[in-house]
Amino acid sequence: MYIITQVVELDLSTVVPCCSGPKRPQDKVAVSDMRTDFESCLGAKQGFKGFHIPQGHHNDKVKFCYNDADYELAHGSVVIAAITSCTNTSNPSVMLGAGLLAKNAVEAGLTVKPYIKTSLSPGSGVVTYYLRDSGVMPYLSQLGFDVVGYGCMTCIGNSGPLPESVVEAITQGDLVAVGVLSGNRNFEGRVHPNTRANYLASPPLVIAYAIAGTIRIDFETEPLGINADGKPVFLRDIWPTRDEIQAVERKYVIPGMFKEVYEKIEKVNESWNNLKAPTDQLYPWDPNSTYIKSPPFFDNLTMELVPSTPITDAYVLLNLGDSVTTDHISPAGNIARNSPAARYLTNKGLTPREFNSYGSRRGNDAVMARGTFANIRLFNKFITKQAPLTIHLPSNETLDIFDAAERYIQAGQNLILLTGKEYGSGSSRDWAAKGPFLLGIKAVLAESYERIHRSNLVGMGIIPLQYLPGENAEALGLSGQELYTILIPEDKDLRPGMNVEIKLNTGKTFEAIMRFDTDVELTYYRNGGILNYMIRKMANSS
């Protein structure tokens, strides 16, 4: 027997088509409000819903030439439109809906401007089967949505470069260009360095905005385009009905497709099948590899535990705000040519076209440490603009974050971070904890944490500290310029969720919660992290 304790009523008339953005997946925007919402973001102060564009420049336009034809870009112009793997593999309805929309659009004489980077990257080959067999693939291709591969691409920052003339126009006009994608992540700097606004949308809406070429459109009152007869074509004119989509889905999405695709996994790739099993018990590290490198996590590891001691006179490496995501901490996309990671790869003899991405080089700790906090949209309160920079406090020099951390490490100085609410939100990326560990960060002081990231910090031996309720850096008058001494108790006195005292060189003292939430997490901390704990456990059992 079930007991109903609460009745929730939902007015179906309030369920409307939505996108999310321009910088976070949780910021819902009704499609009917997209134009007004974006335009309000243009002038708003820099933040999750603001770009701080001066009022007199909201309607700026920049002309450019692409493939011998003239075009113009403005704030809100779509330059990337991607149907990606995250949301479509298990939902044939929206994929076939996108295909039918494409078919109707082509038959109505609509096109996508050629400079817009369009792509289709399903998460499974099955998608290609039913799009092809249902006859909609040629129409998707005609609009530029060709299958470019399978799996994570645009939404993880692997869209590739935009045309140079497009980048020049965006830069010249300081334009807020837009990416529209059917993924589930749109954090700052993640999708592409030249798209400051990124919206998550369903696959059919990705196509609609690609055709429109801008998100500054009201689909109800403005046409997507003009057909050959000079008549306006509205989105409602080409949107497929639910019955049409379901009829195609019933006919073409069949179990045999899945069986045929997944049976090939172990047979179709001859290179994989011809790999020989290793004969050595240890991995033969290649010292010349720039992709896979032996990490330093176990350097100087001993069987004996190092007793807990206070963190004394720690400098603040970064003073951050709210909603710092794992993409801010450890970006997975483009390696900027002027970054510490780029300098490292250049010194290894690589050219910029060979840099690849942080995501592809996550097996190289030297690259990933240099890529920590390398997001071009990072806002550090020590700096007056968005940039992966900080102030090396002893010298008052502005440096790349990795270079500043190296100086502190070489001088034997401790480091901590100050940050706000929801630190570590976004993807549960392990390098977002490994990277700060390699930068010498001993503790993070935040208002709150994303659950998994807090656990990952513990796993790397970094202490997650949390302000007491109602307190934060501003309330306590912390500038980040102070030296911090965190009075960590002896091992025997450590307990989950206890308060610790923090003393500043200014004479100020306050308490924070030490967010080791369980005895197991304290065990990991005493071992210097979960990796060290597992090595010691394996050694003791052998």
mmCIF file of C-alpha atoms in Angstrom, residues 198-376:
data_model
loop_
_atom_site.group_PDB
_atom_site.id
_atom_site.type_symbol
_atom_site.label_atom_id
_atom_site.label_comp_id
_atom_site.label_asym_id
_atom_site.label_seq_id
_atom_site.Cartn_x
_atom_site.Cartn_y
_atom_site.Cartn_z
ATOM 1 C CA ASN A 198 25.900 29.667 -25.644
ATOM 2 C CA TYR A 199 22.385 28.282 -25.471
ATOM 3 C CA LEU A 200 21.223 24.711 -24.979
ATOM 4 C CA ALA A 201 18.283 23.792 -27.184
ATOM 5 C CA SER A 202 16.515 20.772 -28.617
ATOM 6 C CA PRO A 203 17.827 19.472 -31.985
ATOM 7 C CA PRO A 204 14.902 20.997 -33.949
ATOM 8 C CA LEU A 205 15.500 24.388 -32.315
ATOM 9 C CA VAL A 206 19.217 24.161 -33.121
ATOM 10 C CA ILE A 207 18.234 23.944 -36.792
ATOM 11 C CA ALA A 208 15.686 26.743 -36.447
ATOM 12 C CA TYR A 209 18.222 29.149 -34.933
ATOM 13 C CA ALA A 210 20.822 28.129 -37.525
ATOM 14 C CA ILE A 211 18.398 29.071 -40.301
ATOM 15 C CA ALA A 212 17.499 32.330 -38.566
ATOM 16 C CA GLY A 213 21.204 33.118 -38.063
ATOM 17 C CA THR A 214 20.462 34.941 -34.821
ATOM 18 C CA ILE A 215 18.800 34.387 -31.487
ATOM 19 C CA ARG A 216 17.380 37.906 -31.602
ATOM 20 C CA ILE A 217 14.230 36.612 -33.241
ATOM 21 C CA ASP A 218 10.654 36.124 -32.074
ATOM 22 C CA PHE A 219 9.494 33.007 -33.912
ATOM 23 C CA GLU A 220 5.848 33.956 -33.418
ATOM 24 C CA THR A 221 6.064 37.322 -35.160
ATOM 25 C CA GLU A 222 9.201 37.123 -37.330
ATOM 26 C CA PRO A 223 9.856 34.764 -40.236
ATOM 27 C CA LEU A 224 12.831 32.429 -40.454
ATOM 28 C CA GLY A 225 13.389 33.619 -43.993
ATOM 29 C CA ILE A 226 11.869 34.495 -47.327
ATOM 30 C CA ASN A 227 11.199 31.824 -49.950
ATOM 31 C CA ALA A 228 11.814 32.025 -53.711
ATOM 32 C CA ASP A 229 8.372 33.558 -54.222
ATOM 33 C CA GLY A 230 9.173 36.369 -51.811
ATOM 34 C CA LYS A 231 6.821 35.051 -49.128
ATOM 35 C CA PRO A 232 7.860 34.889 -45.470
ATOM 36 C CA VAL A 233 8.300 31.419 -43.967
ATOM 37 C CA PHE A 234 7.609 31.128 -40.239
ATOM 38 C CA LEU A 235 8.794 28.385 -37.910
ATOM 39 C CA ARG A 236 5.197 27.238 -37.431
ATOM 40 C CA ASP A 237 4.952 26.666 -41.187
ATOM 41 C CA ILE A 238 7.686 24.000 -41.194
ATOM 42 C CA TRP A 239 7.461 22.515 -37.691
ATOM 43 C CA PRO A 240 6.471 18.809 -37.967
ATOM 44 C CA THR A 241 3.443 17.600 -36.052
ATOM 45 C CA ARG A 242 3.673 15.074 -33.245
ATOM 46 C CA ASP A 243 1.734 12.548 -35.323
ATOM 47 C CA GLU A 244 4.178 12.910 -38.228
ATOM 48 C CA ILE A 245 7.175 12.327 -35.973
ATOM 49 C CA GLN A 246 5.620 9.320 -34.235
ATOM 50 C CA ALA A 247 4.628 7.707 -37.535
ATOM 51 C CA VAL A 248 8.204 7.945 -38.852
ATOM 52 C CA GLU A 249 9.624 6.737 -35.537
ATOM 53 C CA ARG A 250 7.377 3.650 -35.457
ATOM 54 C CA LYS A 251 8.362 2.753 -39.001
ATOM 55 C CA TYR A 252 12.117 3.352 -38.950
ATOM 56 C CA VAL A 253 13.414 2.955 -35.388
ATOM 57 C CA ILE A 254 13.552 -0.836 -35.163
ATOM 58 C CA PRO A 255 15.425 -3.223 -32.827
ATOM 59 C CA GLY A 256 17.441 -4.692 -35.698
ATOM 60 C CA MET A 257 19.294 -1.413 -36.101
ATOM 61 C CA PHE A 258 20.636 -1.541 -32.569
ATOM 62 C CA LYS A 259 21.657 -5.190 -32.942
ATOM 63 C CA GLU A 260 23.494 -4.533 -36.205
ATOM 64 C CA VAL A 261 25.377 -1.467 -34.905
ATOM 65 C CA TYR A 262 26.448 -2.901 -31.567
ATOM 66 C CA GLU A 263 27.491 -6.256 -32.987
ATOM 67 C CA LYS A 264 30.129 -4.418 -35.008
ATOM 68 C CA ILE A 265 31.877 -2.988 -31.950
ATOM 69 C CA GLU A 266 34.138 -6.000 -31.491
ATOM 70 C CA LYS A 267 34.590 -6.742 -35.199
ATOM 71 C CA VAL A 268 34.746 -3.636 -37.353
ATOM 72 C CA ASN A 269 37.981 -1.976 -36.138
ATOM 73 C CA GLU A 270 40.896 -4.035 -37.437
ATOM 74 C CA SER A 271 43.515 -1.803 -35.812
ATOM 75 C CA TRP A 272 41.962 -2.376 -32.399
ATOM 76 C CA ASN A 273 41.519 -6.098 -32.986
ATOM 77 C CA ASN A 274 45.168 -6.479 -34.034
ATOM 78 C CA LEU A 275 46.574 -4.925 -30.878
ATOM 79 C CA LYS A 276 48.874 -7.326 -29.048
ATOM 80 C CA ALA A 277 48.513 -7.951 -25.348
ATOM 81 C CA PRO A 278 51.390 -6.429 -23.335
ATOM 82 C CA THR A 279 53.996 -8.803 -21.942
ATOM 83 C CA ASP A 280 55.353 -6.447 -19.254
ATOM 84 C CA GLN A 281 53.603 -5.988 -15.935
ATOM 85 C CA LEU A 282 54.559 -2.311 -15.845
ATOM 86 C CA TYR A 283 53.553 0.297 -18.405
ATOM 87 C CA PRO A 284 56.538 1.280 -20.618
ATOM 88 C CA TRP A 285 56.434 5.068 -20.272
ATOM 89 C CA ASP A 286 57.656 6.932 -23.363
ATOM 90 C CA PRO A 287 59.602 9.986 -22.138
ATOM 91 C CA ASN A 288 59.025 11.718 -25.491
ATOM 92 C CA SER A 289 55.233 11.393 -25.424
ATOM 93 C CA THR A 290 53.286 14.620 -25.021
ATOM 94 C CA TYR A 291 50.038 12.704 -24.436
ATOM 95 C CA ILE A 292 50.836 10.128 -21.745
ATOM 96 C CA LYS A 293 53.264 10.880 -18.956
ATOM 97 C CA SER A 294 54.034 9.257 -15.607
ATOM 98 C CA PRO A 295 52.283 11.542 -13.075
ATOM 99 C CA PRO A 296 54.051 12.795 -9.951
ATOM 100 C CA PHE A 297 51.263 11.868 -7.538
ATOM 101 C CA PHE A 298 53.349 9.167 -5.829
ATOM 102 C CA ASP A 299 56.705 10.917 -5.792
ATOM 103 C CA ASN A 300 58.320 10.596 -2.351
ATOM 104 C CA LEU A 301 55.473 8.415 -1.082
ATOM 105 C CA THR A 302 56.373 6.379 2.007
ATOM 106 C CA MET A 303 54.472 3.759 3.946
ATOM 107 C CA GLU A 304 54.416 6.010 7.009
ATOM 108 C CA LEU A 305 51.668 8.614 7.331
ATOM 109 C CA VAL A 306 52.695 12.242 7.660
ATOM 110 C CA PRO A 307 51.050 13.776 10.761
ATOM 111 C CA SER A 308 48.538 16.591 10.199
ATOM 112 C CA THR A 309 49.951 20.040 10.834
ATOM 113 C CA PRO A 310 48.605 23.595 10.515
ATOM 114 C CA ILE A 311 48.784 25.332 7.143
ATOM 115 C CA THR A 312 50.843 28.405 7.970
ATOM 116 C CA ASP A 313 51.121 31.787 6.254
ATOM 117 C CA ALA A 314 49.325 30.651 3.090
ATOM 118 C CA TYR A 315 48.914 33.041 0.184
ATOM 119 C CA VAL A 316 45.692 33.237 -1.832
ATOM 120 C CA LEU A 317 46.394 32.107 -5.386
ATOM 121 C CA LEU A 318 42.943 33.118 -6.650
ATOM 122 C CA ASN A 319 40.037 35.077 -5.213
ATOM 123 C CA LEU A 320 36.958 33.796 -7.068
ATOM 124 C CA GLY A 321 33.207 34.361 -6.969
ATOM 125 C CA ASP A 322 30.111 32.177 -7.239
ATOM 126 C CA SER A 323 29.427 29.230 -9.585
ATOM 127 C CA VAL A 324 33.038 28.533 -10.466
ATOM 128 C CA THR A 325 32.639 25.422 -12.579
ATOM 129 C CA THR A 326 34.970 22.545 -13.307
ATOM 130 C CA ASP A 327 35.291 24.094 -16.775
ATOM 131 C CA HIS A 328 36.720 27.230 -15.174
ATOM 132 C CA ILE A 329 39.066 25.089 -13.072
ATOM 133 C CA SER A 330 40.142 22.572 -15.712
ATOM 134 C CA PRO A 331 38.957 23.414 -19.241
ATOM 135 C CA ALA A 332 38.737 20.550 -21.704
ATOM 136 C CA GLY A 333 38.731 22.476 -24.958
ATOM 137 C CA ASN A 334 41.059 24.731 -26.904
ATOM 138 C CA ILE A 335 44.683 25.271 -25.779
ATOM 139 C CA ALA A 336 45.279 28.993 -26.281
ATOM 140 C CA ARG A 337 48.458 29.807 -28.184
ATOM 141 C CA ASN A 338 49.699 32.220 -25.511
ATOM 142 C CA SER A 339 49.104 29.871 -22.573
ATOM 143 C CA PRO A 340 51.625 28.060 -20.330
ATOM 144 C CA ALA A 341 50.443 24.746 -21.844
ATOM 145 C CA ALA A 342 51.124 26.079 -25.334
ATOM 146 C CA ARG A 343 54.620 27.176 -24.326
ATOM 147 C CA TYR A 344 55.285 23.713 -22.886
ATOM 148 C CA LEU A 345 54.131 21.975 -26.073
ATOM 149 C CA THR A 346 56.075 24.404 -28.251
ATOM 150 C CA ASN A 347 59.220 23.596 -26.282
ATOM 151 C CA LYS A 348 58.512 19.942 -27.066
ATOM 152 C CA GLY A 349 58.668 20.770 -30.776
ATOM 153 C CA LEU A 350 54.927 20.937 -31.520
ATOM 154 C CA THR A 351 53.247 23.547 -33.713
ATOM 155 C CA PRO A 352 49.932 25.210 -32.760
ATOM 156 C CA ARG A 353 47.984 22.977 -35.155
ATOM 157 C CA GLU A 354 49.319 19.984 -33.172
ATOM 158 C CA PHE A 355 48.302 21.291 -29.742
ATOM 159 C CA ASN A 356 44.937 19.477 -29.830
ATOM 160 C CA SER A 357 42.838 20.069 -26.684
ATOM 161 C CA TYR A 358 43.133 19.771 -22.918
ATOM 162 C CA GLY A 359 40.610 16.950 -23.053
ATOM 163 C CA SER A 360 42.800 14.929 -25.393
ATOM 164 C CA ARG A 361 45.932 15.543 -23.302
ATOM 165 C CA ARG A 362 44.523 14.619 -19.918
ATOM 166 C CA GLY A 363 47.122 11.825 -19.710
ATOM 167 C CA ASN A 364 49.892 14.429 -19.446
ATOM 168 C CA ASP A 365 50.069 16.072 -16.023
ATOM 169 C CA ALA A 366 52.481 18.764 -17.274
ATOM 170 C CA VAL A 367 49.878 19.979 -19.762
ATOM 171 C CA MET A 368 46.969 19.624 -17.360
ATOM 172 C CA ALA A 369 48.711 21.449 -14.507
ATOM 173 C CA ARG A 370 49.443 24.314 -16.898
ATOM 174 C CA GLY A 371 45.840 24.201 -18.040
ATOM 175 C CA THR A 372 44.443 24.506 -14.514
ATOM 176 C CA PHE A 373 42.373 27.710 -14.235
ATOM 177 C CA ALA A 374 43.325 28.439 -17.874
ATOM 178 C CA ASN A 375 39.724 29.238 -18.886
ATOM 179 C CA ILE A 376 39.731 32.552 -20.766
#
